Amino acid sequence: STLCNTLKILAFLDRAYNDCAADRMKAETPELLDKVTAYIEAHYAEHITIHDIAHKFYISDSSISHQFKQKMGVSIYHYITQRRLISAKNLISKGMALEHVAVQVGFTDYSAFYRAFKQEYGISPRGYRKLQGYFQARTFRAPERMQK
């Protein structure tokens, strides 16, 4: 009877362990990171946190952070910031006001946007706009007519 109960307990523990291992394997699949990056792509302009993402995909904050950094080479926070900045560069190139760009791509205010932009690219958003204008003027200028 004691041996039978011990075997039942061991069998139960084995099943529980294997279920946890299967859940862990499921959480580490490449599809998870595909889903996370797709979610970030769709929501980067909103206020999203690691906790929001972890909750959405039924995984702990620390697990999603660790897996993302291990597979992608950057933290989730840095990935979101980079995605926002790429979008910001596009909007700056289209002539949108810099203060509007900051809010449009998900920064809480212009100063946070300015610091992130300057840190990532080594130039201010305004400096980037001027540089873009310089290159556009040189690229799209009509060739001068040749004098006869």
Coordinates of N, CA, C and O in Angstrom, one line a residue, residues 11-123:
A11 N 4.6 9.0 -10.2 CA 3.9 9.1 -11.5 C 3.3 10.5 -11.7 O 3.5 11.1 -12.7
F12 N 2.7 10.9 -10.6 CA 2.0 12.3 -10.7 C 3.1 13.4 -10.8 O 3.0 14.3 -11.7
L13 N 4.2 13.2 -10.1 CA 5.3 14.2 -10.2 C 5.9 14.2 -11.6 O 6.3 15.2 -12.1
D14 N 6.1 13.0 -12.1 CA 6.7 12.9 -13.4 C 5.8 13.5 -14.5 O 6.3 14.3 -15.3
R15 N 4.5 13.3 -14.4 CA 3.6 14.0 -15.3 C 3.6 15.5 -15.2 O 3.6 16.2 -16.2
A16 N 3.6 15.9 -13.9 CA 3.6 17.4 -13.7 C 4.9 18.0 -14.2 O 4.9 19.1 -14.9
Y17 N 6.1 17.3 -14.0 CA 7.3 17.8 -14.5 C 7.3 17.9 -16.1 O 7.7 18.8 -16.7
N18 N 6.8 16.8 -16.7 CA 6.8 16.7 -18.2 C 5.8 17.8 -18.7 O 6.1 18.4 -19.8
D19 N 4.7 18.0 -18.1 CA 3.8 19.1 -18.5 C 4.5 20.5 -18.4 O 4.3 21.3 -19.4
C20 N 5.2 20.7 -17.4 CA 5.9 22.0 -17.2 C 7.0 22.1 -18.3 O 7.2 23.2 -18.9
A21 N 7.7 21.0 -18.5 CA 8.8 21.1 -19.6 C 8.1 21.3 -21.0 O 8.7 22.1 -21.8
A22 N 7.0 20.7 -21.2 CA 6.3 20.9 -22.5 C 5.8 22.4 -22.6 O 6.0 23.0 -23.7
D23 N 5.3 22.9 -21.5 CA 4.9 24.3 -21.6 C 6.1 25.2 -21.8 O 6.0 26.2 -22.6
R24 N 7.2 24.9 -21.2 CA 8.4 25.7 -21.4 C 8.9 25.6 -22.8 O 9.3 26.6 -23.4
M25 N 8.9 24.4 -23.4 CA 9.3 24.3 -24.8 C 8.4 25.0 -25.7 O 8.8 25.7 -26.7
K26 N 7.1 25.0 -25.4 CA 6.1 25.7 -26.2 C 6.3 27.2 -26.2 O 6.3 27.9 -27.2
A27 N 6.7 27.7 -25.0 CA 6.9 29.1 -24.8 C 8.2 29.6 -25.5 O 8.3 30.7 -25.8
E28 N 9.1 28.7 -25.8 CA 10.4 29.0 -26.4 C 10.4 28.8 -27.9 O 11.4 28.9 -28.5
T29 N 9.3 28.5 -28.5 CA 9.3 28.3 -29.9 C 9.5 29.5 -30.7 O 9.2 30.6 -30.2
P30 N 10.1 29.4 -31.9 CA 10.3 30.6 -32.7 C 9.0 31.4 -33.0 O 9.0 32.6 -33.2
E31 N 7.9 30.6 -33.1 CA 6.6 31.3 -33.3 C 6.3 32.3 -32.3 O 5.7 33.3 -32.6
L32 N 6.7 32.1 -31.1 CA 6.4 33.1 -30.0 C 7.1 34.4 -30.3 O 6.5 35.4 -30.3
L33 N 8.4 34.3 -30.7 CA 9.1 35.6 -31.0 C 8.5 36.2 -32.3 O 8.5 37.5 -32.4
D34 N 8.1 35.4 -33.2 CA 7.4 36.0 -34.4 C 6.1 36.7 -34.0 O 5.8 37.8 -34.5
K35 N 5.4 36.1 -33.1 CA 4.1 36.8 -32.6 C 4.5 38.0 -31.8 O 3.8 39.0 -31.9
V36 N 5.5 38.0 -31.0 CA 5.9 39.1 -30.2 C 6.3 40.3 -31.1 O 5.9 41.4 -30.9
T37 N 7.2 40.0 -32.1 CA 7.6 41.1 -32.9 C 6.5 41.6 -33.8 O 6.4 42.8 -34.0
A38 N 5.5 40.8 -34.2 CA 4.3 41.2 -34.9 C 3.5 42.1 -34.0 O 3.0 43.1 -34.5
Y39 N 3.4 41.7 -32.7 CA 2.6 42.5 -31.8 C 3.2 43.9 -31.6 O 2.6 44.9 -31.6
I40 N 4.6 43.9 -31.5 CA 5.3 45.2 -31.3 C 5.1 46.0 -32.6 O 4.9 47.2 -32.5
E41 N 5.2 45.4 -33.7 CA 5.0 46.2 -35.0 C 3.7 46.8 -35.0 O 3.5 48.0 -35.5
A42 N 2.6 46.1 -34.6 CA 1.3 46.7 -34.6 C 1.0 47.7 -33.5 O 0.1 48.5 -33.7
H43 N 1.8 47.7 -32.4 CA 1.5 48.5 -31.3 C 2.6 49.4 -30.8 O 2.5 50.0 -29.7
Y44 N 3.7 49.5 -31.5 CA 4.8 50.3 -31.0 C 4.5 51.8 -30.7 O 5.1 52.4 -29.9
A45 N 3.5 52.3 -31.4 CA 3.2 53.7 -31.2 C 2.3 53.9 -29.9 O 2.1 55.0 -29.5
E46 N 1.9 52.8 -29.3 CA 1.2 52.9 -28.1 C 2.1 52.7 -26.9 O 3.3 52.3 -27.1
H47 N 1.6 52.9 -25.7 CA 2.4 52.7 -24.5 C 2.3 51.2 -24.2 O 1.3 50.7 -23.7
I48 N 3.4 50.4 -24.6 CA 3.4 49.0 -24.3 C 4.6 48.7 -23.4 O 5.7 49.4 -23.5
T49 N 4.4 47.8 -22.5 CA 5.5 47.4 -21.6 C 5.8 45.9 -21.7 O 5.0 45.2 -22.3
I50 N 6.9 45.5 -21.1 CA 7.3 44.1 -21.2 C 6.1 43.3 -20.5 O 5.8 42.2 -20.9
H51 N 5.6 43.8 -19.4 CA 4.5 43.1 -18.7 C 3.3 42.9 -19.6 O 2.7 41.9 -19.6
D52 N 3.0 44.0 -20.4 CA 1.8 43.9 -21.3 C 2.1 42.7 -22.3 O 1.2 41.9 -22.6
I53 N 3.3 42.7 -22.8 CA 3.6 41.7 -23.8 C 3.6 40.3 -23.2 O 3.0 39.3 -23.8
A54 N 4.2 40.1 -22.0 CA 4.2 38.8 -21.4 C 2.8 38.4 -21.1 O 2.5 37.2 -21.3
H55 N 2.0 39.3 -20.6 CA 0.6 38.9 -20.2 C -0.2 38.5 -21.5 O -0.9 37.5 -21.5
K56 N 0.1 39.2 -22.6 CA -0.6 38.9 -23.8 C -0.3 37.4 -24.3 O -1.1 36.8 -24.9
F57 N 0.9 37.0 -24.1 CA 1.4 35.7 -24.6 C 1.5 34.7 -23.5 O 2.1 33.6 -23.7
Y58 N 1.0 34.9 -22.3 CA 0.9 33.9 -21.2 C 2.3 33.4 -20.8 O 2.5 32.2 -20.8
I59 N 3.2 34.3 -20.6 CA 4.6 34.0 -20.2 C 5.0 35.0 -19.2 O 4.5 36.1 -19.1
S60 N 6.0 34.6 -18.4 CA 6.4 35.6 -17.3 C 7.3 36.7 -17.9 O 7.9 36.5 -19.0
D61 N 7.3 37.8 -17.2 CA 8.1 39.0 -17.7 C 9.6 38.6 -17.9 O 10.2 38.9 -18.9
S62 N 10.1 37.9 -16.9 CA 11.5 37.5 -17.0 C 11.8 36.5 -18.1 O 12.8 36.6 -18.8
S63 N 10.9 35.6 -18.3 CA 11.1 34.6 -19.4 C 11.1 35.3 -20.8 O 11.9 35.0 -21.6
I64 N 10.1 36.1 -21.0 CA 10.0 36.8 -22.3 C 11.2 37.7 -22.5 O 11.7 37.8 -23.6
S65 N 11.6 38.4 -21.5 CA 12.8 39.3 -21.6 C 14.0 38.5 -22.0 O 14.8 38.9 -22.8
H66 N 14.2 37.4 -21.2 CA 15.4 36.6 -21.4 C 15.4 36.0 -22.8 O 16.4 36.0 -23.6
Q67 N 14.3 35.4 -23.2 CA 14.2 34.7 -24.5 C 14.4 35.7 -25.7 O 15.1 35.4 -26.7
F68 N 13.8 36.9 -25.5 CA 13.9 37.9 -26.6 C 15.3 38.4 -26.7 O 15.8 38.4 -27.9
K69 N 15.9 38.7 -25.6 CA 17.3 39.2 -25.7 C 18.2 38.1 -26.2 O 19.1 38.4 -27.1
Q70 N 18.0 36.8 -25.8 CA 18.9 35.7 -26.3 C 18.7 35.5 -27.8 O 19.7 35.3 -28.5
K71 N 17.5 35.6 -28.3 CA 17.3 35.3 -29.8 C 17.5 36.5 -30.6 O 18.0 36.4 -31.8
M72 N 17.1 37.7 -30.1 CA 17.2 38.9 -31.0 C 18.4 39.7 -30.8 O 18.7 40.6 -31.6
G73 N 19.1 39.5 -29.7 CA 20.4 40.3 -29.4 C 20.2 41.6 -28.8 O 21.2 42.3 -28.5
V74 N 19.0 42.1 -28.6 CA 18.7 43.3 -27.9 C 17.5 43.1 -27.0 O 16.7 42.1 -27.2
S75 N 17.4 44.0 -26.0 CA 16.2 43.9 -25.1 C 14.9 44.3 -25.8 O 15.0 44.9 -26.8
I76 N 13.8 43.8 -25.3 CA 12.5 44.2 -25.8 C 12.4 45.7 -25.8 O 12.0 46.3 -26.8
Y77 N 12.8 46.4 -24.7 CA 12.7 47.8 -24.6 C 13.5 48.5 -25.8 O 13.0 49.4 -26.4
H78 N 14.7 48.0 -26.0 CA 15.5 48.6 -27.0 C 15.0 48.4 -28.4 O 15.0 49.2 -29.3
Y79 N 14.4 47.2 -28.6 CA 13.8 46.8 -29.9 C 12.6 47.8 -30.2 O 12.5 48.3 -31.3
I80 N 11.8 48.0 -29.2 CA 10.6 48.9 -29.3 C 11.1 50.3 -29.7 O 10.6 51.0 -30.6
T81 N 12.1 50.8 -28.9 CA 12.7 52.1 -29.2 C 13.3 52.2 -30.6 O 13.0 53.2 -31.3
Q82 N 14.0 51.2 -31.0 CA 14.5 51.2 -32.4 C 13.4 51.3 -33.4 O 13.5 52.0 -34.4
R83 N 12.4 50.5 -33.2 CA 11.2 50.5 -34.1 C 10.6 51.9 -34.2 O 10.2 52.3 -35.3
R84 N 10.4 52.5 -33.0 CA 9.9 53.8 -33.0 C 10.8 54.8 -33.7 O 10.3 55.7 -34.5
L85 N 12.1 54.7 -33.5 CA 13.0 55.6 -34.2 C 13.0 55.5 -35.7 O 13.2 56.4 -36.4
I86 N 12.9 54.2 -36.2 CA 12.9 54.0 -37.6 C 11.7 54.7 -38.2 O 11.7 55.4 -39.2
S87 N 10.5 54.5 -37.5 CA 9.3 55.2 -38.0 C 9.4 56.7 -37.9 O 9.0 57.4 -38.8
A88 N 10.1 57.2 -36.9 CA 10.3 58.6 -36.7 C 11.1 59.2 -37.9 O 10.8 60.3 -38.4
K89 N 12.2 58.5 -38.2 CA 13.0 59.0 -39.4 C 12.2 59.1 -40.6 O 12.3 60.1 -41.4
N90 N 11.3 58.2 -40.9 CA 10.5 58.2 -42.0 C 9.5 59.4 -42.0 O 9.4 60.1 -43.0
L91 N 8.9 59.7 -40.8 CA 8.0 60.8 -40.7 C 8.8 62.2 -40.8 O 8.3 63.1 -41.4
I92 N 10.0 62.2 -40.2 CA 10.8 63.4 -40.3 C 11.1 63.7 -41.8 O 11.0 64.8 -42.3
S93 N 11.4 62.7 -42.5 CA 11.7 62.8 -44.0 C 10.5 63.3 -44.8 O 10.7 64.0 -45.8
K94 N 9.3 63.0 -44.3 CA 8.1 63.5 -44.9 C 7.7 64.9 -44.5 O 6.7 65.4 -45.0
G95 N 8.5 65.5 -43.6 CA 8.2 66.9 -43.2 C 7.3 67.1 -42.0 O 6.9 68.2 -41.7
M96 N 6.9 66.0 -41.3 CA 6.1 66.2 -40.1 C 6.8 67.0 -39.0 O 8.0 66.8 -38.9
A97 N 6.1 67.8 -38.3 CA 6.6 68.6 -37.2 C 7.2 67.6 -36.2 O 6.6 66.6 -35.8
L98 N 8.4 68.0 -35.7 CA 9.2 67.1 -34.8 C 8.4 66.7 -33.5 O 8.4 65.5 -33.1
E99 N 7.7 67.6 -33.0 CA 6.9 67.4 -31.7 C 5.8 66.4 -32.0 O 5.5 65.5 -31.2
H100 N 5.2 66.4 -33.2 CA 4.2 65.5 -33.6 C 4.8 64.1 -33.9 O 4.1 63.1 -33.6
V101 N 5.9 64.1 -34.5 CA 6.6 62.8 -34.8 C 6.8 62.1 -33.4 O 6.5 60.9 -33.4
A102 N 7.3 62.8 -32.4 CA 7.5 62.1 -31.1 C 6.3 61.4 -30.6 O 6.4 60.2 -30.2
V103 N 5.2 62.1 -30.6 CA 3.9 61.5 -30.1 C 3.4 60.4 -31.0 O 2.9 59.4 -30.6
Q104 N 3.5 60.7 -32.3 CA 3.0 59.7 -33.3 C 3.6 58.4 -33.2 O 3.0 57.3 -33.5
V105 N 4.9 58.3 -32.9 CA 5.6 57.0 -32.9 C 5.7 56.4 -31.5 O 6.3 55.3 -31.3
G106 N 5.0 57.1 -30.5 CA 4.9 56.4 -29.2 C 5.8 56.9 -28.0 O 5.8 56.3 -27.0
F107 N 6.5 58.0 -28.2 CA 7.2 58.6 -27.1 C 6.3 59.5 -26.3 O 5.4 60.1 -26.8
T108 N 6.6 59.5 -25.0 CA 5.7 60.2 -24.1 C 5.8 61.7 -24.2 O 4.8 62.5 -24.0
D109 N 7.0 62.2 -24.6 CA 7.2 63.6 -24.8 C 8.4 63.8 -25.7 O 9.1 62.9 -26.0
Y110 N 8.6 65.1 -26.2 CA 9.6 65.4 -27.1 C 11.0 65.1 -26.5 O 11.9 64.6 -27.2
S111 N 11.2 65.4 -25.2 CA 12.6 65.3 -24.7 C 13.0 63.8 -24.6 O 14.2 63.5 -24.9
A112 N 12.1 62.9 -24.3 CA 12.4 61.5 -24.4 C 12.7 61.1 -25.8 O 13.7 60.3 -26.0
F113 N 12.0 61.6 -26.8 CA 12.3 61.3 -28.2 C 13.6 61.8 -28.6 O 14.4 61.1 -29.2
Y114 N 13.9 63.1 -28.2 CA 15.2 63.7 -28.5 C 16.3 62.9 -28.0 O 17.3 62.6 -28.7
R115 N 16.3 62.5 -26.7 CA 17.4 61.8 -26.1 C 17.6 60.4 -26.8 O 18.7 60.0 -27.1
A116 N 16.5 59.7 -27.1 CA 16.6 58.4 -27.7 C 17.2 58.5 -29.1 O 18.1 57.8 -29.5
F117 N 16.7 59.5 -29.9 CA 17.2 59.8 -31.2 C 18.7 60.1 -31.3 O 19.4 59.5 -32.0
K118 N 19.0 61.0 -30.4 CA 20.4 61.5 -30.3 C 21.3 60.3 -29.9 O 22.4 60.1 -30.5
Q119 N 20.9 59.5 -28.9 CA 21.7 58.4 -28.5 C 21.9 57.3 -29.6 O 22.9 56.8 -29.8
E120 N 20.8 57.1 -30.3 CA 20.8 56.0 -31.3 C 21.6 56.4 -32.6 O 22.3 55.6 -33.1
Y121 N 21.4 57.7 -33.0 CA 22.0 58.1 -34.3 C 23.1 59.1 -34.2 O 23.7 59.5 -35.2
G122 N 23.3 59.7 -33.0 CA 24.4 60.6 -32.8 C 24.1 62.0 -33.4 O 25.1 62.8 -33.6
I123 N 22.9 62.3 -33.7 CA 22.5 63.6 -34.3 C 21.1 63.9 -33.7 O 20.3 62.9 -33.4

